[in-house]
Amino acid sequence: MAGRHGFQAPAGFMPPHVLERIMSHGNTRLQQCARMTLQADAQFRLRNASAPMARPADSDRPGQAARYIYSAGNQQTLPGNLVRQEGAPESGDIAVDEAYQWLGATHLFYWQVFERDSIDSDGMALLGTVHYGEAYDNAFWNGAQMVFGDGDGELFNRFTAALDVVAHELTHGVIEREAGLVYADQSGALNESLADVFGAMVKQHHFEQNVEEADWLIGEGLLTDRVNGRALRSMAKPGTAYDDPVLGKDPQPGHMDDFVRTSSDNGGVHINSGIPNRAFYLAATSLGGFAWEQAGPVWFDALTDSRLQRDGDFVQFARLTVDCAAKRFGSDSAAMRFVNQAWIDVGVLS
Amino acid sequence: MTGDESSGNDLLEPTSVIVVTREGGFVVTPGLSAPRKIECRQLNARQRRRLQAVLDELDRHGGESAPTGADRRSFRVTLEVTAGCPRREWELDESAAPRSLIGLWKRGVEELDESAD
């Protein structure tokens, strides 16, 4: 422990990405400490993973979702009480039925477009809990399931109201299973951007919108009428989604010149994601048609490419998408040129 | 919170400043990320005792593993003695945050008046 007036490292938890960096860059003693901590952490998780309840059955039919929707009853215990499962009729609870419908739309998107069967590509059960907490203004992926709050009703509506939000959370599961992008700094912003990119595409796919018809907003419908804003993020014009006395102004940059350096939000993962978000928007709109037909597969190829490192940065991902575009569409294709140009336009490539 | 259950290892001094921020989550906005600042010199003895009890509770949460997943929210508490110079820092996942800390973030000094001894 540090002296009374000496600074101590944050108590509570040490994020795994910090431990991993210590493992790769620290001195021998620090590496040993980090290794022991990671091992203890893994043992802790193993012990606790199976304790609360066994996971419900995965799907045994390729392409068929296995959805389980729970209600936390405004408590914060997961997963809560099972309210609706695959094939059951509507429950009459709007949040339950939205979660069921939007998880189904997301599953269908991944299956129809990429032949990916659920989060793990092997029919993994989709667990969603609604009515989490009281007036809870958030949705998250906890490594095993998706969780949605009801919103406070003053600033935010219920988080199941927006299809792209549900798809965003499910996509975090896909990202975790594939690239495992470390949730901090540029790799964390990439993680967030990919969740937005696929969230937006799921919405466009469900409503059959081409790149001109799409609004390119994330969380449209989530803000109440009292808020001066259209959504939480804009992929077309990062930084313009809202400007409100209570929420403040949308802080997302759309170009590397405006990259935000901050220690909060795991190094600004929800802020700097505006840059790769805009790159996808530019590539998709340059190519035209439906985003999931050209730009989408390129981004999916890059996400599932073994060369994408867990701590990959914007440049690594950008180069990978250009390479994937060349492989899929040809090295002199419009897709490759437009993808490359999109990254140049946001200042990631030169 | 039980204000009289302080550990005796008093971290607070008249010049201490406690900064509480909530970070992360699917919704990250500058307005909701604004830190809550509590200056000890403006607290009476009872409020300060209760604030110390909150910090004691944070210490009891030490060593917990970081949550997995994405879009999760966390609380960061910083104890400063001189302006801008952190002496101690705690970071807790929202699900592990004691009620008293959430109250402190939401209501500031009011929480120190409302909670029972």
mmCIF file of C-alpha atoms in Angstrom, chain A residues 97-221:
data_model
loop_
_atom_site.group_PDB
_atom_site.id
_atom_site.type_symbol
_atom_site.label_atom_id
_atom_site.label_comp_id
_atom_site.label_asym_id
_atom_site.label_seq_id
_atom_site.Cartn_x
_atom_site.Cartn_y
_atom_site.Cartn_z
ATOM 1 C CA ASP A 97 -41.746 -8.519 -27.475
ATOM 2 C CA GLU A 98 -39.418 -5.909 -28.967
ATOM 3 C CA ALA A 99 -36.365 -7.730 -27.618
ATOM 4 C CA TYR A 100 -37.690 -10.972 -29.097
ATOM 5 C CA GLN A 101 -38.439 -9.402 -32.482
ATOM 6 C CA TRP A 102 -35.190 -7.450 -32.812
ATOM 7 C CA LEU A 103 -32.986 -10.344 -31.707
ATOM 8 C CA GLY A 104 -34.763 -12.374 -34.373
ATOM 9 C CA ALA A 105 -34.157 -9.695 -37.018
ATOM 10 C CA THR A 106 -30.477 -9.560 -36.061
ATOM 11 C CA HIS A 107 -30.099 -13.338 -36.140
ATOM 12 C CA LEU A 108 -31.783 -13.420 -39.548
ATOM 13 C CA PHE A 109 -29.437 -10.726 -40.893
ATOM 14 C CA TYR A 110 -26.311 -12.612 -39.881
ATOM 15 C CA TRP A 111 -27.710 -15.871 -41.256
ATOM 16 C CA GLN A 112 -29.016 -14.547 -44.574
ATOM 17 C CA VAL A 113 -26.154 -12.199 -45.361
ATOM 18 C CA PHE A 114 -23.126 -13.976 -43.893
ATOM 19 C CA GLU A 115 -24.398 -17.504 -43.241
ATOM 20 C CA ARG A 116 -23.435 -16.979 -39.634
ATOM 21 C CA ASP A 117 -25.616 -18.892 -37.222
ATOM 22 C CA SER A 118 -25.907 -16.701 -34.123
ATOM 23 C CA ILE A 119 -23.190 -15.171 -31.961
ATOM 24 C CA ASP A 120 -20.809 -18.111 -32.051
ATOM 25 C CA SER A 121 -21.755 -19.231 -35.579
ATOM 26 C CA ASP A 122 -22.989 -22.470 -34.018
ATOM 27 C CA GLY A 123 -26.565 -21.703 -32.961
ATOM 28 C CA MET A 124 -25.769 -20.117 -29.593
ATOM 29 C CA ALA A 125 -28.874 -19.302 -27.555
ATOM 30 C CA LEU A 126 -29.723 -15.579 -27.536
ATOM 31 C CA LEU A 127 -30.468 -14.383 -24.023
ATOM 32 C CA GLY A 128 -31.959 -10.947 -23.466
ATOM 33 C CA THR A 129 -33.099 -9.394 -20.195
ATOM 34 C CA VAL A 130 -35.471 -6.407 -20.180
ATOM 35 C CA HIS A 131 -36.756 -4.203 -17.328
ATOM 36 C CA TYR A 132 -33.262 -4.217 -15.846
ATOM 37 C CA GLY A 133 -32.934 -1.831 -12.888
ATOM 38 C CA GLU A 134 -35.081 1.178 -12.173
ATOM 39 C CA ALA A 135 -35.323 3.829 -14.883
ATOM 40 C CA TYR A 136 -32.078 2.346 -16.175
ATOM 41 C CA ASP A 137 -30.553 4.390 -19.023
ATOM 42 C CA ASN A 138 -28.351 1.793 -20.614
ATOM 43 C CA ALA A 139 -28.049 -1.423 -22.583
ATOM 44 C CA PHE A 140 -25.042 -3.713 -22.424
ATOM 45 C CA TRP A 141 -23.510 -7.069 -23.303
ATOM 46 C CA ASN A 142 -22.112 -8.879 -20.266
ATOM 47 C CA GLY A 143 -20.183 -11.612 -22.046
ATOM 48 C CA ALA A 144 -23.095 -14.054 -21.886
ATOM 49 C CA GLN A 145 -26.256 -12.110 -22.644
ATOM 50 C CA MET A 146 -27.801 -8.781 -23.617
ATOM 51 C CA VAL A 147 -29.380 -6.454 -21.056
ATOM 52 C CA PHE A 148 -31.790 -3.569 -21.656
ATOM 53 C CA GLY A 149 -33.036 -0.833 -19.344
ATOM 54 C CA ASP A 150 -36.446 0.836 -19.470
ATOM 55 C CA GLY A 151 -34.936 4.322 -19.714
ATOM 56 C CA ASP A 152 -35.929 7.104 -17.344
ATOM 57 C CA GLY A 153 -38.761 8.387 -19.544
ATOM 58 C CA GLU A 154 -37.404 11.946 -19.215
ATOM 59 C CA LEU A 155 -34.352 11.735 -21.436
ATOM 60 C CA PHE A 156 -34.431 8.174 -22.714
ATOM 61 C CA ASN A 157 -37.100 5.774 -23.858
ATOM 62 C CA ARG A 158 -36.765 2.024 -23.305
ATOM 63 C CA PHE A 159 -33.643 0.655 -24.962
ATOM 64 C CA THR A 160 -35.465 -2.103 -26.827
ATOM 65 C CA ALA A 161 -37.324 0.548 -28.838
ATOM 66 C CA ALA A 162 -34.463 0.825 -31.337
ATOM 67 C CA LEU A 163 -33.581 -2.205 -33.488
ATOM 68 C CA ASP A 164 -30.039 -0.979 -34.055
ATOM 69 C CA VAL A 165 -29.403 -0.824 -30.300
ATOM 70 C CA VAL A 166 -30.428 -4.473 -29.869
ATOM 71 C CA ALA A 167 -28.331 -5.434 -32.913
ATOM 72 C CA HIS A 168 -25.410 -3.390 -31.536
ATOM 73 C CA GLU A 169 -25.405 -5.383 -28.292
ATOM 74 C CA LEU A 170 -25.679 -8.759 -30.050
ATOM 75 C CA THR A 171 -22.814 -7.744 -32.332
ATOM 76 C CA HIS A 172 -20.599 -7.188 -29.290
ATOM 77 C CA GLY A 173 -20.999 -10.920 -28.749
ATOM 78 C CA VAL A 174 -19.918 -11.635 -32.317
ATOM 79 C CA ILE A 175 -16.902 -9.333 -31.983
ATOM 80 C CA GLU A 176 -15.927 -10.992 -28.706
ATOM 81 C CA ARG A 177 -16.032 -14.438 -30.351
ATOM 82 C CA GLU A 178 -14.119 -13.300 -33.454
ATOM 83 C CA ALA A 179 -11.514 -10.548 -33.108
ATOM 84 C CA GLY A 180 -11.835 -10.216 -29.316
ATOM 85 C CA LEU A 181 -10.927 -6.553 -29.693
ATOM 86 C CA VAL A 182 -9.634 -5.170 -26.399
ATOM 87 C CA TYR A 183 -12.214 -2.762 -25.035
ATOM 88 C CA ALA A 184 -9.986 0.281 -24.670
ATOM 89 C CA ASP A 185 -8.415 3.011 -26.766
ATOM 90 C CA GLN A 186 -8.394 2.494 -30.576
ATOM 91 C CA SER A 187 -9.186 -1.238 -30.470
ATOM 92 C CA GLY A 188 -12.075 -0.426 -28.146
ATOM 93 C CA ALA A 189 -13.290 2.322 -30.481
ATOM 94 C CA LEU A 190 -13.088 -0.198 -33.342
ATOM 95 C CA ASN A 191 -15.092 -2.623 -31.223
ATOM 96 C CA GLU A 192 -17.741 0.060 -30.680
ATOM 97 C CA SER A 193 -17.702 1.119 -34.320
ATOM 98 C CA LEU A 194 -18.196 -2.452 -35.563
ATOM 99 C CA ALA A 195 -21.177 -2.821 -33.208
ATOM 100 C CA ASP A 196 -22.604 0.391 -34.685
ATOM 101 C CA VAL A 197 -21.819 -0.598 -38.290
ATOM 102 C CA PHE A 198 -23.545 -3.968 -38.038
ATOM 103 C CA GLY A 199 -26.321 -2.480 -35.895
ATOM 104 C CA ALA A 200 -27.036 0.055 -38.644
ATOM 105 C CA MET A 201 -26.912 -2.624 -41.341
ATOM 106 C CA VAL A 202 -29.345 -4.868 -39.442
ATOM 107 C CA LYS A 203 -31.788 -1.957 -39.332
ATOM 108 C CA GLN A 204 -31.335 -1.200 -43.038
ATOM 109 C CA HIS A 205 -31.707 -4.877 -43.898
ATOM 110 C CA HIS A 206 -34.890 -5.250 -41.841
ATOM 111 C CA PHE A 207 -36.506 -2.147 -43.354
ATOM 112 C CA GLU A 208 -35.034 -2.853 -46.814
ATOM 113 C CA GLN A 209 -33.333 0.536 -47.018
ATOM 114 C CA ASN A 210 -30.588 1.318 -49.502
ATOM 115 C CA VAL A 211 -27.717 3.637 -48.588
ATOM 116 C CA GLU A 212 -29.671 6.697 -49.760
ATOM 117 C CA GLU A 213 -32.780 5.833 -47.792
ATOM 118 C CA ALA A 214 -30.973 4.958 -44.553
ATOM 119 C CA ASP A 215 -30.718 7.608 -41.812
ATOM 120 C CA TRP A 216 -27.264 6.416 -40.656
ATOM 121 C CA LEU A 217 -28.231 7.247 -37.078
ATOM 122 C CA ILE A 218 -27.585 5.048 -34.055
ATOM 123 C CA GLY A 219 -30.310 4.988 -31.418
ATOM 124 C CA GLU A 220 -32.895 6.931 -33.366
ATOM 125 C CA GLY A 221 -36.080 6.906 -31.251
#
